[in-house]
Amino acid sequence: MDPSTSGLAQRLAEANQSHLLHFWNELSPAEQADLTRDLQGMDFQEINGFFKSAMETSSNSKQEKMDARMEPVPREVLGSVTRDRDHLKDWELAGLHCISQSKVAVLLLAGGQGTRLGVSYPKGMYDVGLPSHKTLFQIQAERILKLQQLAEQRHKIKCCIPWYIMTSGRTMESTKDFFSRHNYFGLDKDNIVFFQQGMLPAMDYNGKIILESKGKLSMAPDGNGGLYRALGSQGIIDDMKKRGVEFIHVYCVDNILVKVADPAFVGFCVQKGADCGAKVVEKTNPTEAVGVVCKVDGRYQVVEYSEITLATAEKRSSDGRLMFNAGNVANHFFSFSFLRDIVQKYEPQLQHHVAQKKIPHVNAEGQLIKPDKPNGIKMEKFVFDIFQFAKTFVVYEVLREDEFSPLKNADSQDGKDTPTTARHALMSLHHRWVLNAGGHFIDENGRRVPAIPSLKDGTDLPIKCEISPLVSYGGEGLEELVKGREFHPTLMIDETGVHELVKNGV
């Protein structure tokens, strides 16, 4: 199809993007058809508008630090697993009750590829090297299964937790295929809904869309905040309504410790009448590069580490804790009505954030250039951009060692957020579960391993111990399996029983 007769060339000219057809005559018919399809699906005027406002916002915010406008989360909206122990059981029971009525759904942000892990497939398919070799997707699926069972046992009623999985264009097919090959990990496939986040073109600093090859635009996912547009455009909000979903737990795929549909978090938010809630971990080091949940000009938002001065990051309260310590971990609660309002009313008001990137591109001569410094921008929205619209916002503080260990980087010496740190975090948690349930570990000399691992040099390896989510969701129900017993690592507890795996038959 000729772009000049189809009106495409004119649309591109009006939007100042005619360069995208520069190599048209060098493309094969198949490449021409692909490029035409990509271009016809785009609203260039809208994209130009995004670019203009993103660049304006970016240049305004560069100069200005947030310090003077910030205030910490007030105690009355904060629930804490350490400071509110008396309420935890009530919150958990309230959450389980909502789950038993099939009112709670989970929404997984799974658009990321494992590029930084050195693999080309979706992160959820990664195996961090646990004794069971379960992937992140399987661990999360089994937590959902177990939670459905717990709610059913308590309330004697069949229930389901629908699982909405947002992928990107690059991860959709492989994710669906992976679930299908593994028989949906025992979940009912009708309760798993895959949908795709949008893509936006990368642009140079003059607002020109970048070509990554002669017939292909450089495209990138529109950030995890692209969620809200996708929920509307792909009929997900309608699907939730049809199923009677009232509460939604949103989380990121890369956290191996995530308590999917955490009943205590859900129950806390529901009892507080919240339309939006954020789960946080305490930030203990002022220079940790993590965003903090706080109020800015009286409205809740996440302020990135780069947006404040060191002096503000180091401020402490009278109890010695950092004043701005509510570390954001991309783990949120929304009421359905709030999410629907976001999608229908507020999403267009969200600004894109600018990420400066080194973007490979073809130059006017058609040569591929791999720049060594940023040459353009990718535009993205963030999932937490909508906190500002909440009428009742709450914050739920949990222990990092129990609930947050993200997988971001490949293994390296002293690496952070690696397969090894994720594996160790999960085994260490399961070790604590065994101890809390009255079990003990024995070392190779027959001596009991101390209950509190020594922290003398921080290099102690955790006891090798893995407990299947099908046996325990959060440490419950283990007494009858481990109380008063002594175990040698590696300990595996799964639905078939308790196993000690010995190496070399020793």
Coordinates of C-alpha atoms in Angstrom, one line a residue:
M1 CA 0.0 0.0 0.0
D2 CA 1.4 3.4 -1.0
P3 CA 1.6 5.7 1.9
S4 CA 1.0 8.8 -0.2
T5 CA -2.4 7.4 -1.5
S6 CA -3.5 6.0 1.8
G7 CA -3.2 9.4 3.5
L8 CA -0.4 8.1 5.8
A9 CA 2.3 10.3 4.3
Q10 CA 0.1 13.4 4.8
R11 CA -0.6 12.5 8.5
L12 CA 3.1 12.1 9.0
A13 CA 3.9 15.4 7.3
E14 CA 1.3 17.2 9.5
A15 CA 2.9 15.7 12.6
N16 CA 6.5 16.5 11.4
Q17 CA 7.4 12.8 11.3
S18 CA 7.9 12.3 7.6
H19 CA 11.4 11.0 8.1
L20 CA 9.9 7.7 9.1
L21 CA 9.3 6.9 5.4
H22 CA 12.8 7.9 4.4
F23 CA 13.8 4.3 3.5
W24 CA 10.4 3.3 2.1
N25 CA 11.7 2.4 -1.3
E26 CA 14.5 0.2 0.1
L27 CA 12.0 -2.0 2.1
S28 CA 10.7 -5.4 0.9
P29 CA 6.9 -5.6 0.5
A30 CA 6.6 -7.5 3.8
E31 CA 8.7 -4.8 5.6
Q32 CA 6.5 -2.1 4.0
A33 CA 3.4 -3.8 5.2
D34 CA 4.8 -4.1 8.8
L35 CA 5.8 -0.5 8.9
T36 CA 2.4 0.6 7.5
R37 CA 0.6 -1.4 10.2
D38 CA 2.8 0.1 13.0
L39 CA 2.3 3.6 11.7
Q40 CA -1.5 3.3 11.2
G41 CA -2.0 2.3 14.7
M42 CA -0.5 5.5 16.0
D43 CA -2.0 8.9 16.9
F44 CA 1.0 11.1 16.0
Q45 CA -0.6 14.3 17.3
E46 CA -1.2 12.7 20.7
I47 CA 2.4 11.4 20.8
N48 CA 3.7 14.9 19.9
G49 CA 1.6 16.3 22.7
F50 CA 3.0 13.7 25.2
F51 CA 6.5 14.7 24.1
K52 CA 5.9 18.4 24.6
S53 CA 4.3 18.1 28.0
A54 CA 6.8 15.5 29.2
M55 CA 9.8 17.7 28.2
E56 CA 8.2 20.7 29.9
T57 CA 7.6 18.8 33.1
S58 CA 11.0 17.4 33.0
S59 CA 12.8 20.7 32.6
N60 CA 10.7 22.3 35.4
S61 CA 11.4 19.5 37.9
K62 CA 15.1 19.2 37.2
Q63 CA 15.9 22.4 39.0
E64 CA 13.6 22.0 41.9
K65 CA 14.1 19.7 44.9
M66 CA 11.0 18.7 46.8
D67 CA 12.3 19.2 50.3
A68 CA 10.3 22.2 51.4
R69 CA 7.0 20.8 50.2
M70 CA 7.3 17.3 51.8
E71 CA 5.9 15.9 55.0
P72 CA 6.1 12.3 56.3
V73 CA 3.2 9.9 56.4
P74 CA 1.1 10.7 59.5
R75 CA 0.7 7.9 62.1
E76 CA -3.1 7.8 61.7
V77 CA -3.0 6.5 58.2
L78 CA -0.2 4.0 58.9
G79 CA -0.6 0.3 59.8
S80 CA 2.5 -1.6 60.8
V81 CA 3.2 -5.3 61.3
T82 CA 5.6 -4.4 64.1
R83 CA 3.8 -1.5 65.8
D84 CA 0.2 -2.8 65.4
R85 CA 0.7 -6.5 66.4
D86 CA -2.7 -6.5 68.3
H87 CA -4.6 -5.8 65.1
L88 CA -2.8 -8.1 62.7
K89 CA -5.1 -11.1 63.3
D90 CA -8.3 -9.0 62.8
W91 CA -7.0 -7.5 59.6
E92 CA -6.0 -10.9 58.3
L93 CA -9.5 -12.4 59.1
A94 CA -11.2 -9.4 57.4
G95 CA -9.0 -10.0 54.3
L96 CA -9.7 -13.7 54.3
H97 CA -13.4 -13.0 54.5
C98 CA -13.3 -10.7 51.4
I99 CA -11.3 -13.4 49.6
S100 CA -13.8 -16.1 50.5
Q101 CA -16.5 -14.0 48.8
S102 CA -14.4 -13.8 45.6
K103 CA -14.1 -10.0 46.0
V104 CA -10.3 -9.8 45.8
A105 CA -8.3 -9.9 42.6
V106 CA -4.6 -9.7 42.0
L107 CA -2.9 -7.7 39.3
L108 CA 0.6 -8.6 38.3
L109 CA 2.9 -6.2 36.5
A110 CA 4.9 -8.6 34.4
G111 CA 6.1 -6.6 31.4
G112 CA 9.8 -6.8 32.2
Q113 CA 12.2 -9.0 30.3
G114 CA 15.2 -10.5 32.1
T115 CA 17.7 -8.4 30.1
R116 CA 19.7 -7.3 33.2
L117 CA 19.7 -11.0 34.4
G118 CA 21.3 -12.0 31.1
V119 CA 18.2 -13.8 29.7
S120 CA 15.8 -12.8 26.9
Y121 CA 12.6 -14.3 28.4
P122 CA 10.2 -12.7 30.8
K123 CA 11.4 -12.3 34.4
G124 CA 8.6 -14.4 35.8
M125 CA 10.0 -17.5 34.1
Y126 CA 13.3 -17.1 35.9
D127 CA 14.5 -19.9 38.2
V128 CA 16.7 -18.4 41.0
G129 CA 18.1 -21.8 41.9
L130 CA 15.9 -23.0 44.8
P131 CA 16.0 -26.7 45.7
S132 CA 12.6 -27.1 43.9
H133 CA 13.7 -25.0 40.9
K134 CA 10.4 -23.2 40.9
T135 CA 10.1 -20.0 38.9
L136 CA 8.7 -16.7 40.2
F137 CA 5.4 -17.3 38.3
Q138 CA 5.0 -20.8 39.9
I139 CA 5.7 -19.5 43.4
Q140 CA 3.1 -16.7 43.0
A141 CA 0.5 -19.1 41.5
E142 CA 0.9 -21.5 44.4
R143 CA 0.5 -18.7 46.9
I144 CA -2.8 -17.8 45.2
L145 CA -3.9 -21.5 45.3
K146 CA -3.0 -21.8 49.0
L147 CA -4.8 -18.6 49.9
Q148 CA -8.0 -19.8 48.1
Q149 CA -7.8 -23.0 50.2
L150 CA -7.3 -21.1 53.5
A151 CA -10.3 -18.9 52.7
E152 CA -12.4 -21.9 51.7
Q153 CA -11.5 -23.9 54.8
R154 CA -12.3 -21.0 57.1
H155 CA -15.6 -20.0 55.5
K156 CA -16.7 -23.3 54.0
I157 CA -17.4 -21.7 50.7
K158 CA -15.8 -22.1 47.2
C159 CA -14.0 -19.0 46.1
C160 CA -11.5 -17.7 43.5
I161 CA -8.9 -15.0 43.3
P162 CA -8.8 -13.8 39.7
W163 CA -5.3 -13.1 38.4
Y164 CA -4.8 -10.4 35.9
I165 CA -1.3 -10.4 34.3
M166 CA -0.1 -7.4 32.4
T167 CA 2.6 -8.2 29.9
S168 CA 4.3 -6.1 27.3
G169 CA 4.4 -6.7 23.6
R170 CA 7.7 -8.5 24.0
T171 CA 6.6 -10.8 26.8
M172 CA 2.9 -11.6 26.0
E173 CA 3.3 -14.7 23.8
S174 CA 6.1 -16.3 25.8
T175 CA 4.2 -15.7 29.1
K176 CA 0.9 -17.2 27.8
D177 CA 2.8 -20.2 26.4
F178 CA 4.7 -20.7 29.6
F179 CA 1.4 -20.8 31.7
S180 CA -0.2 -23.1 29.2
R181 CA 2.8 -25.5 29.1
H182 CA 2.6 -25.7 33.0
N183 CA -1.1 -26.3 33.0
Y184 CA -1.6 -22.9 34.7
F185 CA 0.2 -24.2 37.8
G186 CA -3.0 -25.8 39.0
L187 CA -5.2 -22.7 38.8
D188 CA -8.3 -22.5 36.7
K189 CA -7.3 -20.9 33.4
D190 CA -10.6 -19.0 33.2
N191 CA -9.5 -17.0 36.2
I192 CA -6.2 -15.9 34.6
V193 CA -6.5 -13.0 32.3
F194 CA -3.5 -11.8 30.2
F195 CA -3.5 -8.3 28.8
Q196 CA -0.9 -6.0 27.3
Q197 CA 0.5 -2.7 28.3
G198 CA 0.8 0.0 25.6
M199 CA 4.0 0.9 23.8
L200 CA 5.3 4.4 22.9
P201 CA 8.0 5.3 20.4
A202 CA 11.4 6.6 21.6
M203 CA 12.0 10.1 20.5
D204 CA 15.1 12.3 20.0
Y205 CA 15.4 15.6 21.8
N206 CA 13.7 17.4 18.9
G207 CA 10.6 15.2 19.2
K208 CA 11.4 13.1 16.1
I209 CA 10.4 9.4 16.5
I210 CA 13.6 7.2 16.3
L211 CA 14.0 4.4 13.7
E212 CA 15.8 1.4 15.1
S213 CA 16.2 0.0 11.6
K214 CA 15.1 1.2 8.2
G215 CA 11.6 -0.1 8.5
K216 CA 11.1 -0.4 12.3
L217 CA 10.3 2.2 14.9
S218 CA 12.1 2.1 18.3
M219 CA 9.3 1.3 20.7
A220 CA 9.3 0.9 24.5
P221 CA 6.6 -0.1 27.0
D222 CA 4.9 3.0 28.4
G223 CA 6.0 2.3 32.1
N224 CA 4.1 0.4 34.7
G225 CA 1.7 3.3 34.9
G226 CA 0.6 2.4 31.4
L227 CA -1.5 -0.1 33.4
Y228 CA -4.4 2.4 33.7
R229 CA -4.8 3.0 30.0
A230 CA -4.5 -0.7 29.3
L231 CA -7.2 -1.6 31.9
G232 CA -9.6 0.5 29.9
S233 CA -8.6 -0.2 26.3
Q234 CA -8.5 -4.0 26.9
G235 CA -11.8 -4.4 28.7
I236 CA -10.2 -5.4 32.0
I237 CA -12.2 -3.0 34.1
D238 CA -15.4 -4.5 32.5
D239 CA -14.2 -8.0 33.3
M240 CA -13.6 -7.1 36.9
K241 CA -17.0 -5.7 37.2
K242 CA -18.6 -8.7 35.7
R243 CA -16.8 -11.0 38.2
G244 CA -17.9 -8.8 41.2
V245 CA -14.3 -7.8 42.1
E246 CA -14.3 -5.1 44.8
F247 CA -10.6 -5.0 45.8
I248 CA -7.4 -5.3 43.8
H249 CA -3.8 -6.0 44.9
V250 CA -1.2 -4.8 42.4
Y251 CA 2.4 -6.0 42.6
C252 CA 5.6 -6.5 40.5
V253 CA 6.7 -9.8 39.2
D254 CA 10.3 -9.5 40.5
N255 CA 9.8 -9.7 44.3
I256 CA 10.3 -13.4 45.3
L257 CA 8.9 -12.7 48.8
V258 CA 5.6 -11.0 47.6
K259 CA 2.5 -12.0 49.7
V260 CA 0.1 -12.2 46.8
A261 CA -3.3 -10.8 47.8
D262 CA -1.9 -10.5 51.4
P263 CA -5.1 -10.9 53.5
A264 CA -3.7 -8.7 56.4
F265 CA -2.9 -5.8 53.9
V266 CA -6.3 -6.2 52.2
G267 CA -8.1 -6.4 55.5
F268 CA -6.3 -3.3 56.9
C269 CA -7.2 -1.3 53.8
V270 CA -10.8 -2.4 53.8
Q271 CA -11.3 -1.7 57.5
K272 CA -9.8 1.8 57.0
G273 CA -12.2 2.4 54.2
A274 CA -9.3 3.1 51.9
D275 CA -9.6 3.6 48.1
C276 CA -5.8 3.3 47.8
G277 CA -3.1 1.8 49.9
A278 CA 0.7 1.4 49.6
K279 CA 2.7 -1.3 51.2
V280 CA 6.1 0.0 52.3
V281 CA 9.3 -1.2 53.9
E282 CA 11.3 0.9 56.3
K283 CA 14.2 2.7 54.7
T284 CA 17.1 2.5 57.2
N285 CA 19.9 3.9 55.1
P286 CA 19.5 7.6 54.1
T287 CA 21.3 7.0 50.8
E288 CA 19.4 3.9 49.7
A289 CA 18.1 4.8 46.2
V290 CA 14.5 4.0 46.8
G291 CA 11.4 6.3 46.4
V292 CA 9.6 7.2 49.6
V293 CA 5.8 7.6 50.1
C294 CA 5.1 11.0 51.7
K295 CA 2.9 14.0 51.3
V296 CA 3.8 16.8 48.9
D297 CA 1.7 19.9 49.1
G298 CA -0.8 17.9 51.1
R299 CA -1.2 15.1 48.5
Y300 CA 0.3 11.6 48.7
Q301 CA 3.0 10.7 46.2
V302 CA 6.3 8.8 45.8
V303 CA 9.3 11.1 45.9
E304 CA 12.4 9.6 44.2
Y305 CA 15.7 9.6 46.0
S306 CA 17.1 11.9 43.3
E307 CA 14.4 14.5 44.0
I308 CA 15.5 15.4 47.5
T309 CA 18.7 16.7 49.2
L310 CA 20.9 14.5 51.3
A311 CA 20.0 16.7 54.3
T312 CA 16.3 15.8 54.0
A313 CA 17.1 12.1 53.4
E314 CA 19.1 12.1 56.6
K315 CA 16.5 13.8 58.8
R316 CA 15.4 11.7 61.8
S317 CA 12.3 11.6 64.0
S318 CA 12.5 11.7 67.8
D319 CA 12.4 7.9 67.9
G320 CA 15.6 7.7 65.8
R321 CA 14.0 6.4 62.6
L322 CA 14.5 8.3 59.4
M323 CA 11.7 10.9 59.0
F324 CA 11.1 9.9 55.4
N325 CA 11.4 6.1 55.8
A326 CA 8.4 4.7 53.9
G327 CA 10.2 2.9 51.1
N328 CA 8.0 2.2 48.1
V329 CA 8.1 -1.4 46.9
A330 CA 5.5 -1.2 44.0
N331 CA 2.9 -3.1 46.1
H332 CA -0.5 -1.5 46.2
F333 CA -4.2 -1.9 47.1
F334 CA -7.0 -0.3 45.1
S335 CA -10.8 -0.4 45.6
F336 CA -12.5 -1.2 42.3
S337 CA -14.5 2.0 42.3
F338 CA -11.2 4.0 42.7
L339 CA -9.5 2.1 39.9
R340 CA -12.5 2.6 37.6
D341 CA -12.5 6.3 38.3
I342 CA -8.7 6.4 37.5
V343 CA -9.3 4.7 34.2
Q344 CA -12.3 6.7 33.2
K345 CA -11.5 10.2 34.6
Y346 CA -8.0 10.7 35.8
E347 CA -5.7 8.7 33.5
P348 CA -5.4 11.5 30.8
Q349 CA -4.3 13.9 33.5
L350 CA -1.2 11.8 34.3
Q351 CA 2.0 13.2 33.1
H352 CA 4.7 11.1 31.4
H353 CA 8.1 11.0 33.0
V354 CA 11.2 11.3 30.9
A355 CA 13.9 8.7 30.9
Q356 CA 17.0 9.7 29.0
K357 CA 18.4 6.7 27.2
K358 CA 21.1 5.5 24.7
I359 CA 18.9 4.5 21.9
P360 CA 20.4 2.5 18.9
H361 CA 19.1 4.1 15.6
V362 CA 19.7 4.3 11.9
N363 CA 21.1 7.6 10.6
A364 CA 20.1 9.3 7.4
E365 CA 22.5 7.1 5.4
G366 CA 20.9 4.0 6.9
Q367 CA 23.8 3.0 9.1
L368 CA 23.1 1.5 12.6
I369 CA 24.5 3.8 15.3
K370 CA 24.9 2.6 18.9
P371 CA 25.4 5.8 20.9
D372 CA 27.7 6.0 23.9
K373 CA 25.7 8.7 25.6
P374 CA 21.9 9.4 25.8
N375 CA 20.5 10.6 22.5
G376 CA 16.8 10.5 23.2
I377 CA 14.0 9.8 25.6
K378 CA 11.5 7.1 26.5
M379 CA 8.3 8.3 28.0
E380 CA 6.7 6.4 30.8
K381 CA 4.0 6.7 33.5
F382 CA 4.4 5.2 37.0
V383 CA 1.9 3.1 38.8
F384 CA 2.0 5.3 41.9
D385 CA 1.2 8.5 39.9
I386 CA -2.4 8.1 40.9
F387 CA -2.0 8.3 44.7
Q388 CA -2.7 12.0 44.4
F389 CA -6.4 11.3 43.4
A390 CA -7.1 9.1 46.4
K391 CA -9.7 10.3 48.9
T392 CA -8.6 7.9 51.7
F393 CA -5.0 6.8 51.3
V394 CA -3.3 4.4 53.8
V395 CA 0.2 3.1 54.2
Y396 CA 1.0 -0.5 55.4
E397 CA 4.6 -1.0 56.7
V398 CA 6.0 -4.5 56.6
L399 CA 9.4 -6.1 57.3
R400 CA 11.8 -6.1 54.4
E401 CA 13.3 -9.5 55.4
D402 CA 9.8 -11.0 55.3
E403 CA 8.4 -9.4 52.2
F404 CA 10.8 -7.7 49.9
S405 CA 13.7 -9.1 47.9
P406 CA 13.6 -8.0 44.3
L407 CA 15.3 -9.7 41.4
K408 CA 16.9 -7.2 39.1
N409 CA 20.6 -8.0 38.3
A410 CA 22.7 -11.0 37.3
D411 CA 24.8 -12.6 39.9
S412 CA 28.1 -10.9 40.6
Q413 CA 30.5 -10.5 43.5
D414 CA 28.7 -8.5 46.2
G415 CA 25.9 -8.0 43.8
K416 CA 22.6 -6.5 44.9
D417 CA 19.1 -7.8 44.0
T418 CA 20.5 -10.9 42.3
P419 CA 19.3 -14.5 42.0
T420 CA 21.5 -15.4 44.9
T421 CA 20.2 -12.6 47.2
A422 CA 16.6 -13.6 46.2
R423 CA 17.2 -17.3 46.9
H424 CA 18.9 -16.6 50.2
A425 CA 16.1 -14.2 51.3
L426 CA 13.4 -16.9 50.7
M427 CA 15.4 -19.7 52.4
S428 CA 16.2 -17.5 55.3
L429 CA 12.4 -16.7 55.7
H430 CA 11.6 -20.4 55.6
H431 CA 14.3 -21.1 58.1
R432 CA 12.6 -18.6 60.5
W433 CA 9.2 -20.3 59.8
V434 CA 10.6 -23.7 60.9
L435 CA 12.1 -22.2 64.1
N436 CA 8.8 -20.4 64.9
A437 CA 7.0 -23.6 64.5
G438 CA 9.3 -25.4 67.0
G439 CA 11.7 -27.1 64.7
H440 CA 15.5 -27.0 64.8
F441 CA 18.4 -27.5 62.5
I442 CA 21.5 -29.6 63.1
D443 CA 24.9 -28.9 61.5
E444 CA 27.3 -31.5 60.1
N445 CA 28.8 -32.0 63.6
G446 CA 25.4 -32.8 65.1
R447 CA 25.2 -29.4 66.9
R448 CA 22.0 -27.3 66.9
V449 CA 22.3 -24.3 64.6
P450 CA 21.7 -21.1 66.7
A451 CA 18.2 -19.7 66.4
I452 CA 19.5 -16.3 65.3
P453 CA 22.0 -16.6 62.6
S454 CA 25.2 -14.7 63.5
L455 CA 25.5 -11.4 61.8
K456 CA 29.2 -11.0 62.6
D457 CA 30.4 -10.5 59.0
G458 CA 27.2 -10.6 57.0
T459 CA 28.5 -13.4 54.8
D460 CA 26.9 -16.4 56.6
L461 CA 25.0 -18.5 54.1
P462 CA 21.4 -19.3 55.1
I463 CA 20.3 -22.7 56.0
K464 CA 19.1 -24.5 52.9
C465 CA 15.4 -24.8 53.5
E466 CA 12.4 -24.4 51.2
I467 CA 8.7 -24.7 52.1
S468 CA 6.2 -25.0 49.2
P469 CA 3.5 -22.3 49.2
L470 CA 1.0 -25.2 48.8
V471 CA 2.0 -26.2 52.4
S472 CA 2.2 -22.7 54.0
Y473 CA 1.3 -19.3 52.7
G474 CA 2.9 -17.2 55.5
G475 CA 4.4 -19.6 58.0
E476 CA 1.0 -21.0 59.3
G477 CA 0.3 -24.7 59.8
L478 CA 3.8 -26.0 60.2
E479 CA 3.8 -27.1 63.8
E480 CA 2.5 -30.6 63.1
L481 CA 5.2 -31.1 60.6
V482 CA 8.3 -29.8 62.4
K483 CA 7.6 -29.2 66.2
G484 CA 10.2 -30.8 68.4
R485 CA 12.0 -32.3 65.3
E486 CA 15.7 -31.8 64.3
F487 CA 16.6 -31.4 60.6
H488 CA 19.7 -31.5 58.5
P489 CA 19.8 -29.1 55.6
T490 CA 18.7 -29.2 52.8
L491 CA 15.2 -29.4 54.1
M492 CA 12.3 -29.4 51.6
I493 CA 8.7 -29.4 52.8
D494 CA 6.1 -29.8 50.1
E495 CA 2.7 -31.3 49.6
T496 CA 4.1 -34.8 49.6
G497 CA 5.8 -34.4 53.0
V498 CA 9.0 -33.4 54.8
H499 CA 12.3 -34.3 53.0
E500 CA 15.9 -34.0 53.9
L501 CA 18.0 -33.9 50.7
V502 CA 21.4 -35.2 51.2
K503 CA 24.3 -34.8 48.7
N504 CA 26.3 -37.7 47.4
G505 CA 24.3 -40.2 49.4
V506 CA 26.0 -39.2 52.6

